[in-house]
Structures are given as structure tokens and as C-alpha cells.
mmCIF file of C-alpha atoms in Angstrom:
data_model
loop_
_atom_site.group_PDB
_atom_site.id
_atom_site.type_symbol
_atom_site.label_atom_id
_atom_site.label_comp_id
_atom_site.label_asym_id
_atom_site.label_seq_id
_atom_site.Cartn_x
_atom_site.Cartn_y
_atom_site.Cartn_z
ATOM 1 C CA UNK F 192 -13.091 20.439 4.583
ATOM 2 C CA UNK F 193 -10.891 22.133 7.125
ATOM 3 C CA UNK F 194 -10.391 25.871 6.637
ATOM 4 C CA UNK F 195 -7.197 25.852 8.687
ATOM 5 C CA UNK F 196 -5.008 23.607 6.529
ATOM 6 C CA UNK F 197 -4.488 23.870 2.802
ATOM 7 C CA UNK F 198 -3.436 20.286 2.126
ATOM 8 C CA UNK F 199 -3.017 21.128 -1.543
ATOM 9 C CA UNK F 200 -0.287 23.663 -0.870
ATOM 10 C CA UNK F 201 1.519 21.196 1.378
ATOM 11 C CA UNK F 202 1.366 18.292 -1.068
ATOM 12 C CA UNK F 203 2.437 20.468 -3.987
ATOM 13 C CA UNK F 204 5.467 21.750 -2.097
ATOM 14 C CA UNK F 205 8.664 19.826 -1.372
ATOM 15 C CA UNK F 206 7.948 19.879 2.363
ATOM 16 C CA UNK F 207 7.769 16.484 4.028
ATOM 17 C CA UNK F 208 4.446 15.797 5.749
ATOM 18 C CA UNK F 209 2.465 13.157 7.633
ATOM 19 C CA UNK F 210 -1.081 13.581 8.958
ATOM 20 C CA UNK F 211 -1.735 10.183 10.556
ATOM 21 C CA UNK F 212 0.030 9.276 13.813
ATOM 22 C CA UNK F 213 -0.751 7.843 17.228
ATOM 23 C CA UNK F 214 0.829 8.493 20.610
ATOM 24 C CA UNK F 215 0.193 8.115 24.328
ATOM 25 C CA UNK F 216 -3.411 9.313 24.093
ATOM 26 C CA UNK F 217 -4.548 6.125 22.345
ATOM 27 C CA UNK F 218 -2.647 3.027 21.197
ATOM 28 C CA UNK F 219 0.639 4.688 20.234
ATOM 29 C CA UNK F 220 3.938 3.561 21.738
ATOM 30 C CA UNK F 221 5.559 6.914 22.474
ATOM 31 C CA UNK F 222 4.747 10.372 23.767
ATOM 32 C CA UNK F 223 3.822 13.212 21.460
ATOM 33 C CA UNK F 224 7.094 14.975 22.349
ATOM 34 C CA UNK F 225 9.113 11.897 21.396
ATOM 35 C CA UNK F 226 7.225 11.621 18.117
ATOM 36 C CA UNK F 227 7.968 15.251 17.285
ATOM 37 C CA UNK F 228 11.675 14.688 17.931
ATOM 38 C CA UNK F 229 11.599 11.684 15.597
ATOM 39 C CA UNK F 230 9.699 13.624 12.947
ATOM 40 C CA UNK F 231 12.248 16.425 13.066
ATOM 41 C CA UNK F 232 15.120 13.971 12.813
ATOM 42 C CA UNK F 233 13.446 12.432 9.734
ATOM 43 C CA UNK F 234 13.097 15.808 8.042
ATOM 44 C CA UNK F 235 9.375 16.375 8.381
ATOM 45 C CA UNK F 236 8.117 19.961 8.157
ATOM 46 C CA UNK F 237 4.419 19.160 8.728
ATOM 47 C CA UNK F 238 3.238 16.644 11.332
ATOM 48 C CA UNK F 239 -0.318 15.837 12.299
ATOM 49 C CA UNK F 240 -1.411 13.994 15.429
ATOM 50 C CA UNK F 241 -4.508 11.855 14.982
ATOM 51 C CA UNK F 242 -5.395 9.904 18.129
ATOM 52 C CA UNK F 243 -8.197 7.391 17.856
ATOM 53 C CA UNK F 244 -11.280 9.317 18.921
ATOM 54 C CA UNK F 245 -13.371 8.748 21.996
ATOM 55 C CA UNK F 246 -15.970 6.140 21.209
ATOM 56 C CA UNK F 247 -19.289 5.085 22.700
ATOM 57 C CA UNK F 248 -18.265 1.447 23.210
ATOM 58 C CA UNK F 249 -15.454 -0.065 25.278
ATOM 59 C CA UNK F 250 -12.125 0.032 23.435
ATOM 60 C CA UNK F 251 -8.549 -0.082 24.757
ATOM 61 C CA UNK F 252 -7.283 1.612 21.578
ATOM 62 C CA UNK F 253 -9.354 4.801 21.786
ATOM 63 C CA UNK F 254 -8.721 7.924 23.808
ATOM 64 C CA UNK F 255 -10.983 8.850 26.700
ATOM 65 C CA UNK F 256 -13.280 11.899 26.454
ATOM 66 C CA UNK F 257 -11.622 13.338 29.566
ATOM 67 C CA UNK F 258 -8.250 13.367 27.759
ATOM 68 C CA UNK F 259 -9.292 15.496 24.793
ATOM 69 C CA UNK F 260 -8.458 18.828 26.441
ATOM 70 C CA UNK F 261 -5.099 17.503 27.655
ATOM 71 C CA UNK F 262 -4.319 16.357 24.118
ATOM 72 C CA UNK F 263 -5.100 19.779 22.651
ATOM 73 C CA UNK F 264 -3.031 21.465 25.372
ATOM 74 C CA UNK F 265 -0.067 19.234 24.547
ATOM 75 C CA UNK F 266 -0.259 20.132 20.858
ATOM 76 C CA UNK F 267 -0.124 23.830 21.790
ATOM 77 C CA UNK F 268 2.753 23.252 24.209
ATOM 78 C CA UNK F 269 4.790 21.450 21.565
ATOM 79 C CA UNK F 270 4.065 24.190 19.023
ATOM 80 C CA UNK F 271 5.602 26.755 21.351
ATOM 81 C CA UNK F 272 8.650 24.609 22.021
ATOM 82 C CA UNK F 273 9.368 23.818 18.377
ATOM 83 C CA UNK F 274 8.536 27.189 16.877
ATOM 84 C CA UNK F 275 8.952 27.323 13.110
ATOM 85 C CA UNK F 276 11.042 24.138 12.894
ATOM 86 C CA UNK F 277 7.938 22.060 12.242
ATOM 87 C CA UNK F 278 4.230 22.792 11.815
ATOM 88 C CA UNK F 279 2.162 20.687 14.203
ATOM 89 C CA UNK F 280 -1.539 19.984 13.752
ATOM 90 C CA UNK F 281 -4.252 18.730 16.096
ATOM 91 C CA UNK F 282 -6.182 16.082 14.222
ATOM 92 C CA UNK F 283 -8.234 13.097 15.255
ATOM 93 C CA UNK F 284 -9.045 9.757 13.650
ATOM 94 C CA UNK F 285 -12.764 9.483 14.285
ATOM 95 C CA UNK F 286 -14.500 6.132 14.286
ATOM 96 C CA UNK F 287 -17.759 5.752 12.409
ATOM 97 C CA UNK F 288 -20.190 3.322 14.062
ATOM 98 C CA UNK F 289 -23.594 4.560 12.934
ATOM 99 C CA UNK F 290 -25.457 7.786 12.086
ATOM 100 C CA UNK F 291 -25.392 8.474 15.831
ATOM 101 C CA UNK F 292 -21.619 8.158 16.189
ATOM 102 C CA UNK F 293 -19.178 9.425 13.581
ATOM 103 C CA UNK F 294 -17.251 12.495 12.402
ATOM 104 C CA UNK F 295 -20.387 14.499 11.557
ATOM 105 C CA UNK F 296 -21.976 14.466 15.001
ATOM 106 C CA UNK F 297 -22.011 17.643 17.077
ATOM 107 C CA UNK F 298 -19.537 16.358 19.659
ATOM 108 C CA UNK F 299 -16.719 15.931 17.147
ATOM 109 C CA UNK F 300 -17.566 19.040 15.167
ATOM 110 C CA UNK F 301 -17.242 21.175 18.304
ATOM 111 C CA UNK F 302 -13.764 19.918 19.210
ATOM 112 C CA UNK F 303 -11.338 22.606 17.910
ATOM 113 C CA UNK F 304 -9.358 20.367 15.581
ATOM 114 C CA UNK F 305 -7.264 21.352 12.581
ATOM 115 C CA UNK F 306 -8.516 18.356 10.580
ATOM 116 C CA UNK F 307 -10.435 15.123 10.943
ATOM 117 C CA UNK F 308 -9.821 11.639 9.582
ATOM 118 C CA UNK F 309 -12.873 9.443 9.169
ATOM 119 C CA UNK F 310 -12.228 5.702 9.535
ATOM 120 C CA UNK F 311 -14.086 2.449 10.013
ATOM 121 C CA UNK F 312 -12.667 -0.041 12.513
ATOM 122 C CA UNK F 313 -15.901 -1.528 13.874
ATOM 123 C CA UNK F 314 -18.665 -3.592 12.333
ATOM 124 C CA UNK F 315 -21.980 -4.285 14.050
ATOM 125 C CA UNK F 316 -22.559 -7.993 14.572
ATOM 126 C CA UNK F 317 -25.756 -9.802 13.689
ATOM 127 C CA UNK F 318 -26.607 -9.562 17.394
ATOM 128 C CA UNK F 319 -26.206 -5.779 17.442
ATOM 129 C CA UNK F 320 -22.769 -5.530 19.062
ATOM 130 C CA UNK F 321 -20.107 -3.171 17.666
ATOM 131 C CA UNK F 322 -17.017 -5.335 17.146
ATOM 132 C CA UNK F 323 -13.489 -4.148 16.366
ATOM 133 C CA UNK F 324 -12.471 -5.979 13.169
ATOM 134 C CA UNK F 325 -9.174 -4.123 12.750
ATOM 135 C CA UNK F 326 -6.892 -6.160 15.036
ATOM 136 C CA UNK F 327 -4.439 -8.945 14.245
ATOM 137 C CA UNK F 328 -5.699 -11.869 12.227
ATOM 138 C CA UNK F 329 -5.883 -14.385 15.075
ATOM 139 C CA UNK F 330 -8.163 -12.020 16.971
ATOM 140 C CA UNK F 331 -10.179 -11.415 13.791
ATOM 141 C CA UNK F 332 -10.566 -15.154 13.180
ATOM 142 C CA UNK F 333 -11.955 -15.694 16.680
ATOM 143 C CA UNK F 334 -14.362 -12.780 16.281
ATOM 144 C CA UNK F 335 -15.602 -14.206 12.987
ATOM 145 C CA UNK F 336 -16.720 -17.313 14.849
ATOM 146 C CA UNK F 337 -17.902 -15.602 18.032
ATOM 147 C CA UNK F 338 -19.743 -12.586 16.583
ATOM 148 C CA UNK F 339 -20.345 -13.086 12.864
ATOM 149 C CA UNK F 340 -21.160 -16.806 12.459
ATOM 150 C CA UNK F 341 -18.189 -17.056 10.060
ATOM 151 C CA UNK F 342 -19.990 -14.963 7.447
ATOM 152 C CA UNK F 343 -17.127 -13.008 5.853
ATOM 153 C CA UNK F 344 -19.354 -11.556 3.130
ATOM 154 C CA UNK F 345 -21.513 -9.989 5.852
ATOM 155 C CA UNK F 346 -18.481 -8.410 7.548
ATOM 156 C CA UNK F 347 -17.046 -6.998 4.325
ATOM 157 C CA UNK F 348 -20.397 -5.640 3.175
ATOM 158 C CA UNK F 349 -21.029 -3.981 6.557
ATOM 159 C CA UNK F 350 -17.549 -2.421 6.448
ATOM 160 C CA UNK F 351 -18.260 -0.811 3.097
ATOM 161 C CA UNK F 352 -21.814 0.102 4.056
ATOM 162 C CA UNK F 353 -20.446 1.945 7.096
ATOM 163 C CA UNK F 354 -17.809 3.639 4.948
ATOM 164 C CA UNK F 355 -20.395 4.833 2.438
ATOM 165 C CA UNK F 356 -22.660 6.108 5.222
ATOM 166 C CA UNK F 357 -19.731 7.942 6.773
ATOM 167 C CA UNK F 358 -18.807 9.618 3.481
ATOM 168 C CA UNK F 359 -22.400 10.628 2.796
ATOM 169 C CA UNK F 360 -22.701 12.300 6.225
ATOM 170 C CA UNK F 361 -19.367 14.119 5.940
ATOM 171 C CA UNK F 362 -17.743 16.109 8.699
ATOM 172 C CA UNK F 363 -14.173 15.036 7.938
ATOM 173 C CA UNK F 364 -11.294 15.916 5.616
ATOM 174 C CA UNK F 365 -9.513 12.595 4.985
ATOM 175 C CA UNK F 366 -10.812 9.057 4.714
ATOM 176 C CA UNK F 367 -8.446 6.639 6.424
ATOM 177 C CA UNK F 368 -7.229 3.297 4.984
ATOM 178 C CA UNK F 369 -10.504 2.845 3.153
ATOM 179 C CA UNK F 370 -10.077 -0.808 2.096
ATOM 180 C CA UNK F 371 -8.394 -2.046 5.249
ATOM 181 C CA UNK F 372 -10.919 -4.842 5.741
ATOM 182 C CA UNK F 373 -9.264 -6.518 2.741
ATOM 183 C CA UNK F 374 -6.256 -7.543 4.806
ATOM 184 C CA UNK F 375 -8.008 -9.702 7.389
ATOM 185 C CA UNK F 376 -10.687 -10.753 4.918
ATOM 186 C CA UNK F 377 -8.098 -12.080 2.468
ATOM 187 C CA UNK F 378 -6.334 -14.012 5.212
ATOM 188 C CA UNK F 379 -9.667 -15.501 6.257
ATOM 189 C CA UNK F 380 -10.716 -16.273 2.682
ATOM 190 C CA UNK F 381 -7.798 -16.107 0.231
ATOM 191 C CA UNK F 382 -8.723 -14.563 -3.086
ATOM 192 C CA UNK F 383 -11.701 -12.592 -1.757
ATOM 193 C CA UNK F 384 -10.243 -9.284 -2.980
ATOM 194 C CA UNK F 385 -10.221 -10.557 -6.565
ATOM 195 C CA UNK F 386 -13.897 -11.480 -6.505
ATOM 196 C CA UNK F 387 -16.064 -9.143 -8.648
ATOM 197 C CA UNK F 388 -18.440 -8.254 -5.813
ATOM 198 C CA UNK F 389 -15.537 -7.168 -3.599
ATOM 199 C CA UNK F 390 -13.968 -5.036 -6.322
ATOM 200 C CA UNK F 391 -17.396 -3.498 -6.964
ATOM 201 C CA UNK F 392 -17.697 -2.452 -3.314
ATOM 202 C CA UNK F 393 -14.294 -0.740 -3.385
ATOM 203 C CA UNK F 394 -15.085 1.073 -6.633
ATOM 204 C CA UNK F 395 -18.465 2.157 -5.257
ATOM 205 C CA UNK F 396 -16.653 3.731 -2.320
ATOM 206 C CA UNK F 397 -14.073 5.399 -4.572
ATOM 207 C CA UNK F 398 -16.883 7.020 -6.553
ATOM 208 C CA UNK F 399 -18.473 8.289 -3.326
ATOM 209 C CA UNK F 400 -15.152 9.712 -2.107
ATOM 210 C CA UNK F 401 -14.718 11.546 -5.399
ATOM 211 C CA UNK F 402 -18.239 12.999 -5.196
ATOM 212 C CA UNK F 403 -17.646 14.140 -1.609
ATOM 213 C CA UNK F 404 -14.489 16.065 -2.499
ATOM 214 C CA UNK F 405 -12.438 14.710 0.417
ATOM 215 C CA UNK F 406 -8.879 13.441 0.535
ATOM 216 C CA UNK F 407 -7.994 9.769 0.423
ATOM 217 C CA UNK F 408 -4.899 8.640 2.237
ATOM 218 C CA UNK F 409 -2.456 6.069 1.035
ATOM 219 C CA UNK F 410 -1.657 4.400 4.317
ATOM 220 C CA UNK F 411 1.839 2.887 4.374
ATOM 221 C CA UNK F 412 1.845 1.284 7.831
ATOM 222 C CA UNK F 413 1.423 -2.338 6.719
ATOM 223 C CA UNK F 414 3.805 -2.319 3.746
ATOM 224 C CA UNK F 415 6.941 -3.654 5.430
ATOM 225 C CA UNK F 416 5.198 -6.306 7.549
ATOM 226 C CA UNK F 417 2.334 -7.384 5.305
ATOM 227 C CA UNK F 418 3.500 -6.217 1.857
ATOM 228 C CA UNK F 419 0.473 -4.045 1.223
ATOM 229 C CA UNK F 420 -0.733 -0.475 1.221
ATOM 230 C CA UNK F 421 -4.221 0.734 2.068
ATOM 231 C CA UNK F 422 -5.838 1.149 -0.369
ATOM 232 C CA UNK F 423 -4.347 -1.567 -2.522
ATOM 233 C CA UNK F 424 -2.155 -0.373 -5.395
ATOM 234 C CA UNK F 425 -4.696 -2.032 -7.682
ATOM 235 C CA UNK F 426 -6.951 1.012 -7.127
ATOM 236 C CA UNK F 427 -4.439 3.857 -7.234
ATOM 237 C CA UNK F 428 -4.918 4.650 -10.923
ATOM 238 C CA UNK F 429 -8.684 4.660 -10.500
ATOM 239 C CA UNK F 430 -8.338 7.055 -7.559
ATOM 240 C CA UNK F 431 -6.176 9.377 -9.635
ATOM 241 C CA UNK F 432 -8.514 9.168 -12.639
ATOM 242 C CA UNK F 433 -11.444 10.059 -10.348
ATOM 243 C CA UNK F 434 -9.647 13.268 -9.387
ATOM 244 C CA UNK F 435 -9.404 12.354 -5.704
ATOM 245 C CA UNK F 436 -6.616 14.259 -3.936
ATOM 246 C CA UNK F 437 -4.152 11.995 -2.119
ATOM 247 C CA UNK F 438 -2.161 12.215 1.100
ATOM 248 C CA UNK F 439 0.549 9.658 1.838
ATOM 249 C CA UNK F 440 0.464 8.892 5.576
ATOM 250 C CA UNK F 441 2.526 6.475 7.648
ATOM 251 C CA UNK F 442 -0.045 5.875 10.418
ATOM 252 C CA UNK F 443 2.951 5.834 12.761
ATOM 253 C CA UNK F 444 2.461 4.305 16.202
ATOM 254 C CA UNK F 445 6.174 4.313 17.019
ATOM 255 C CA UNK F 446 8.863 7.022 16.566
ATOM 256 C CA UNK F 447 11.055 4.702 14.512
ATOM 257 C CA UNK F 448 8.292 4.379 11.918
ATOM 258 C CA UNK F 449 7.511 8.019 11.132
ATOM 259 C CA UNK F 450 8.482 7.574 7.477
ATOM 260 C CA UNK F 451 7.642 3.883 7.180
ATOM 261 C CA UNK F 452 7.353 2.963 3.447
ATOM 262 C CA UNK F 453 6.305 6.485 2.411
ATOM 263 C CA UNK F 454 9.171 6.863 -0.089
ATOM 264 C CA UNK F 455 8.114 3.642 -1.800
ATOM 265 C CA UNK F 456 4.539 4.883 -2.093
ATOM 266 C CA UNK F 457 5.673 8.161 -3.642
ATOM 267 C CA UNK F 458 7.878 6.237 -6.079
ATOM 268 C CA UNK F 459 4.932 4.135 -7.233
ATOM 269 C CA UNK F 460 2.707 7.213 -7.565
ATOM 270 C CA UNK F 461 5.331 8.974 -9.679
ATOM 271 C CA UNK F 462 4.993 6.269 -12.316
ATOM 272 C CA UNK F 463 1.211 6.471 -12.633
#
């Protein structure tokens, strides 16, 4: 866990926060400065930047290693400009591919970040290629045929296997959208999320998150467009019962979406 941020104090206060956002350094649609202005206008007092990390395979969505120092410099510049109006944090959403590439490796541990999000966006194909399974469904459908021989069970199992490996190796503070594979998987095979084996995989991961003592985010990005949160509301009570601390993050890629569906998530949580 990070020693620089006490997430507990922030979540127990009335201060508005968000620790998952993307800007010009990866696949965001605005500059960091523009995002800060939008966050201030929306009443946020704590804002974390979390660009998609450098990665060891080709990806248009991930930042380049050469840009890491520029990113950290920009966080510091914006801190000076905004003073005490808003607390800004240098985070990173780090992709887990294998034991050789994930949040726990030396490279990421030596970057002076305030916090780290660990996420799975890639699954290794049966031919040994790391494939991004996080895009839109039409892209996912084509990749299922091209890379995975239309074996959706294989893709889902590898997603959760990667997630469990990532949690066991540690090196991060927050696990990002930990059942996100369910979205594309359920479009590919309707009803898959209700199958006992699928639910068992999610619950296995929840138990591992609880044992690791890390935060789980409720990711609100897809609520307005796809009518779902990550993780699914089906698992929120189990997460709470397991004693897992929660952060509600918007995963904003655009300044107009800084608070996207967060109030709805808090309303649901208040009733559990």
C-alpha cells in the first residue's frame, strides 16, 4: 500500500475524490490541465491521474516509457498552479501481462508514484500473443476468432488467472475494474455471467483481494452507455462483507465525464 495517501481518511471525509483518469499521456481525450479545470468545476478536492502504463507489447492506448518523466513533471507543475484548491496525485494504471510484467516489477516500483492501480486488459492467446481484450465489442468479436479460436471460456479463465496472479504478486494499491471481462464476454455469449463457473471465478478473486488488503474500485465509466458498473452490483454486498475497502472512480477519459455515474454508485452503496 502507498504510504503517501491515506485513502481511508479521504473516503471517510466529505471531500469529493476520483483516482482513475486518463489524459494526453495515453488514450484520454484532453490535457491534464483541462481535466483539472473540469474536476475543480465539478467540486472535486482530490484528483488522481492514472495513465495506462508503459507496456512491453505494442499498444496505442498505453503511454511511452520516454513520457513518464514528462508526466510526473506535469503533475508537479499543476500542483503549483492550483495550490490548495485541489490535491493532485501521480498514479498509474499498470497492466499485468505475466510475472515478468506487472505492478510488482522493479521498473514500476521505482517510478515515484503516489499510488498504483493494477489492471488486466490483455490475455495471452493460445499462440502466445498478448491480445488486448478490453476494446469495443466488434473488435473483441474479431479477436475471438483470430486469436482465441472462439473459446470464450479460455479467455475468461485467463483473465481471472492473470488477475489472481497480479494480486498474489502485489505492488499496487487499487485493483481496477476487476470483472470487466464480463462485459464483452456477455455480449459474445449472453448469460455467461450467470453461469456457476463464472460466478465462482469472480468470488475467488474477491477472496484474494480481501486477503491482500488492497482497495477495490467501483468503476462507473460504463454505467450510462452500457448500464453496468465494474464490478457488477451483484457482487457489491459480498465485497463489503469481505471487508474490502472501496473507492468509487469514474475512469474519466474526457473532462465532461469526471463525475460520470459516481453519485448513482454512492446511492446504491448507501443502501447496502
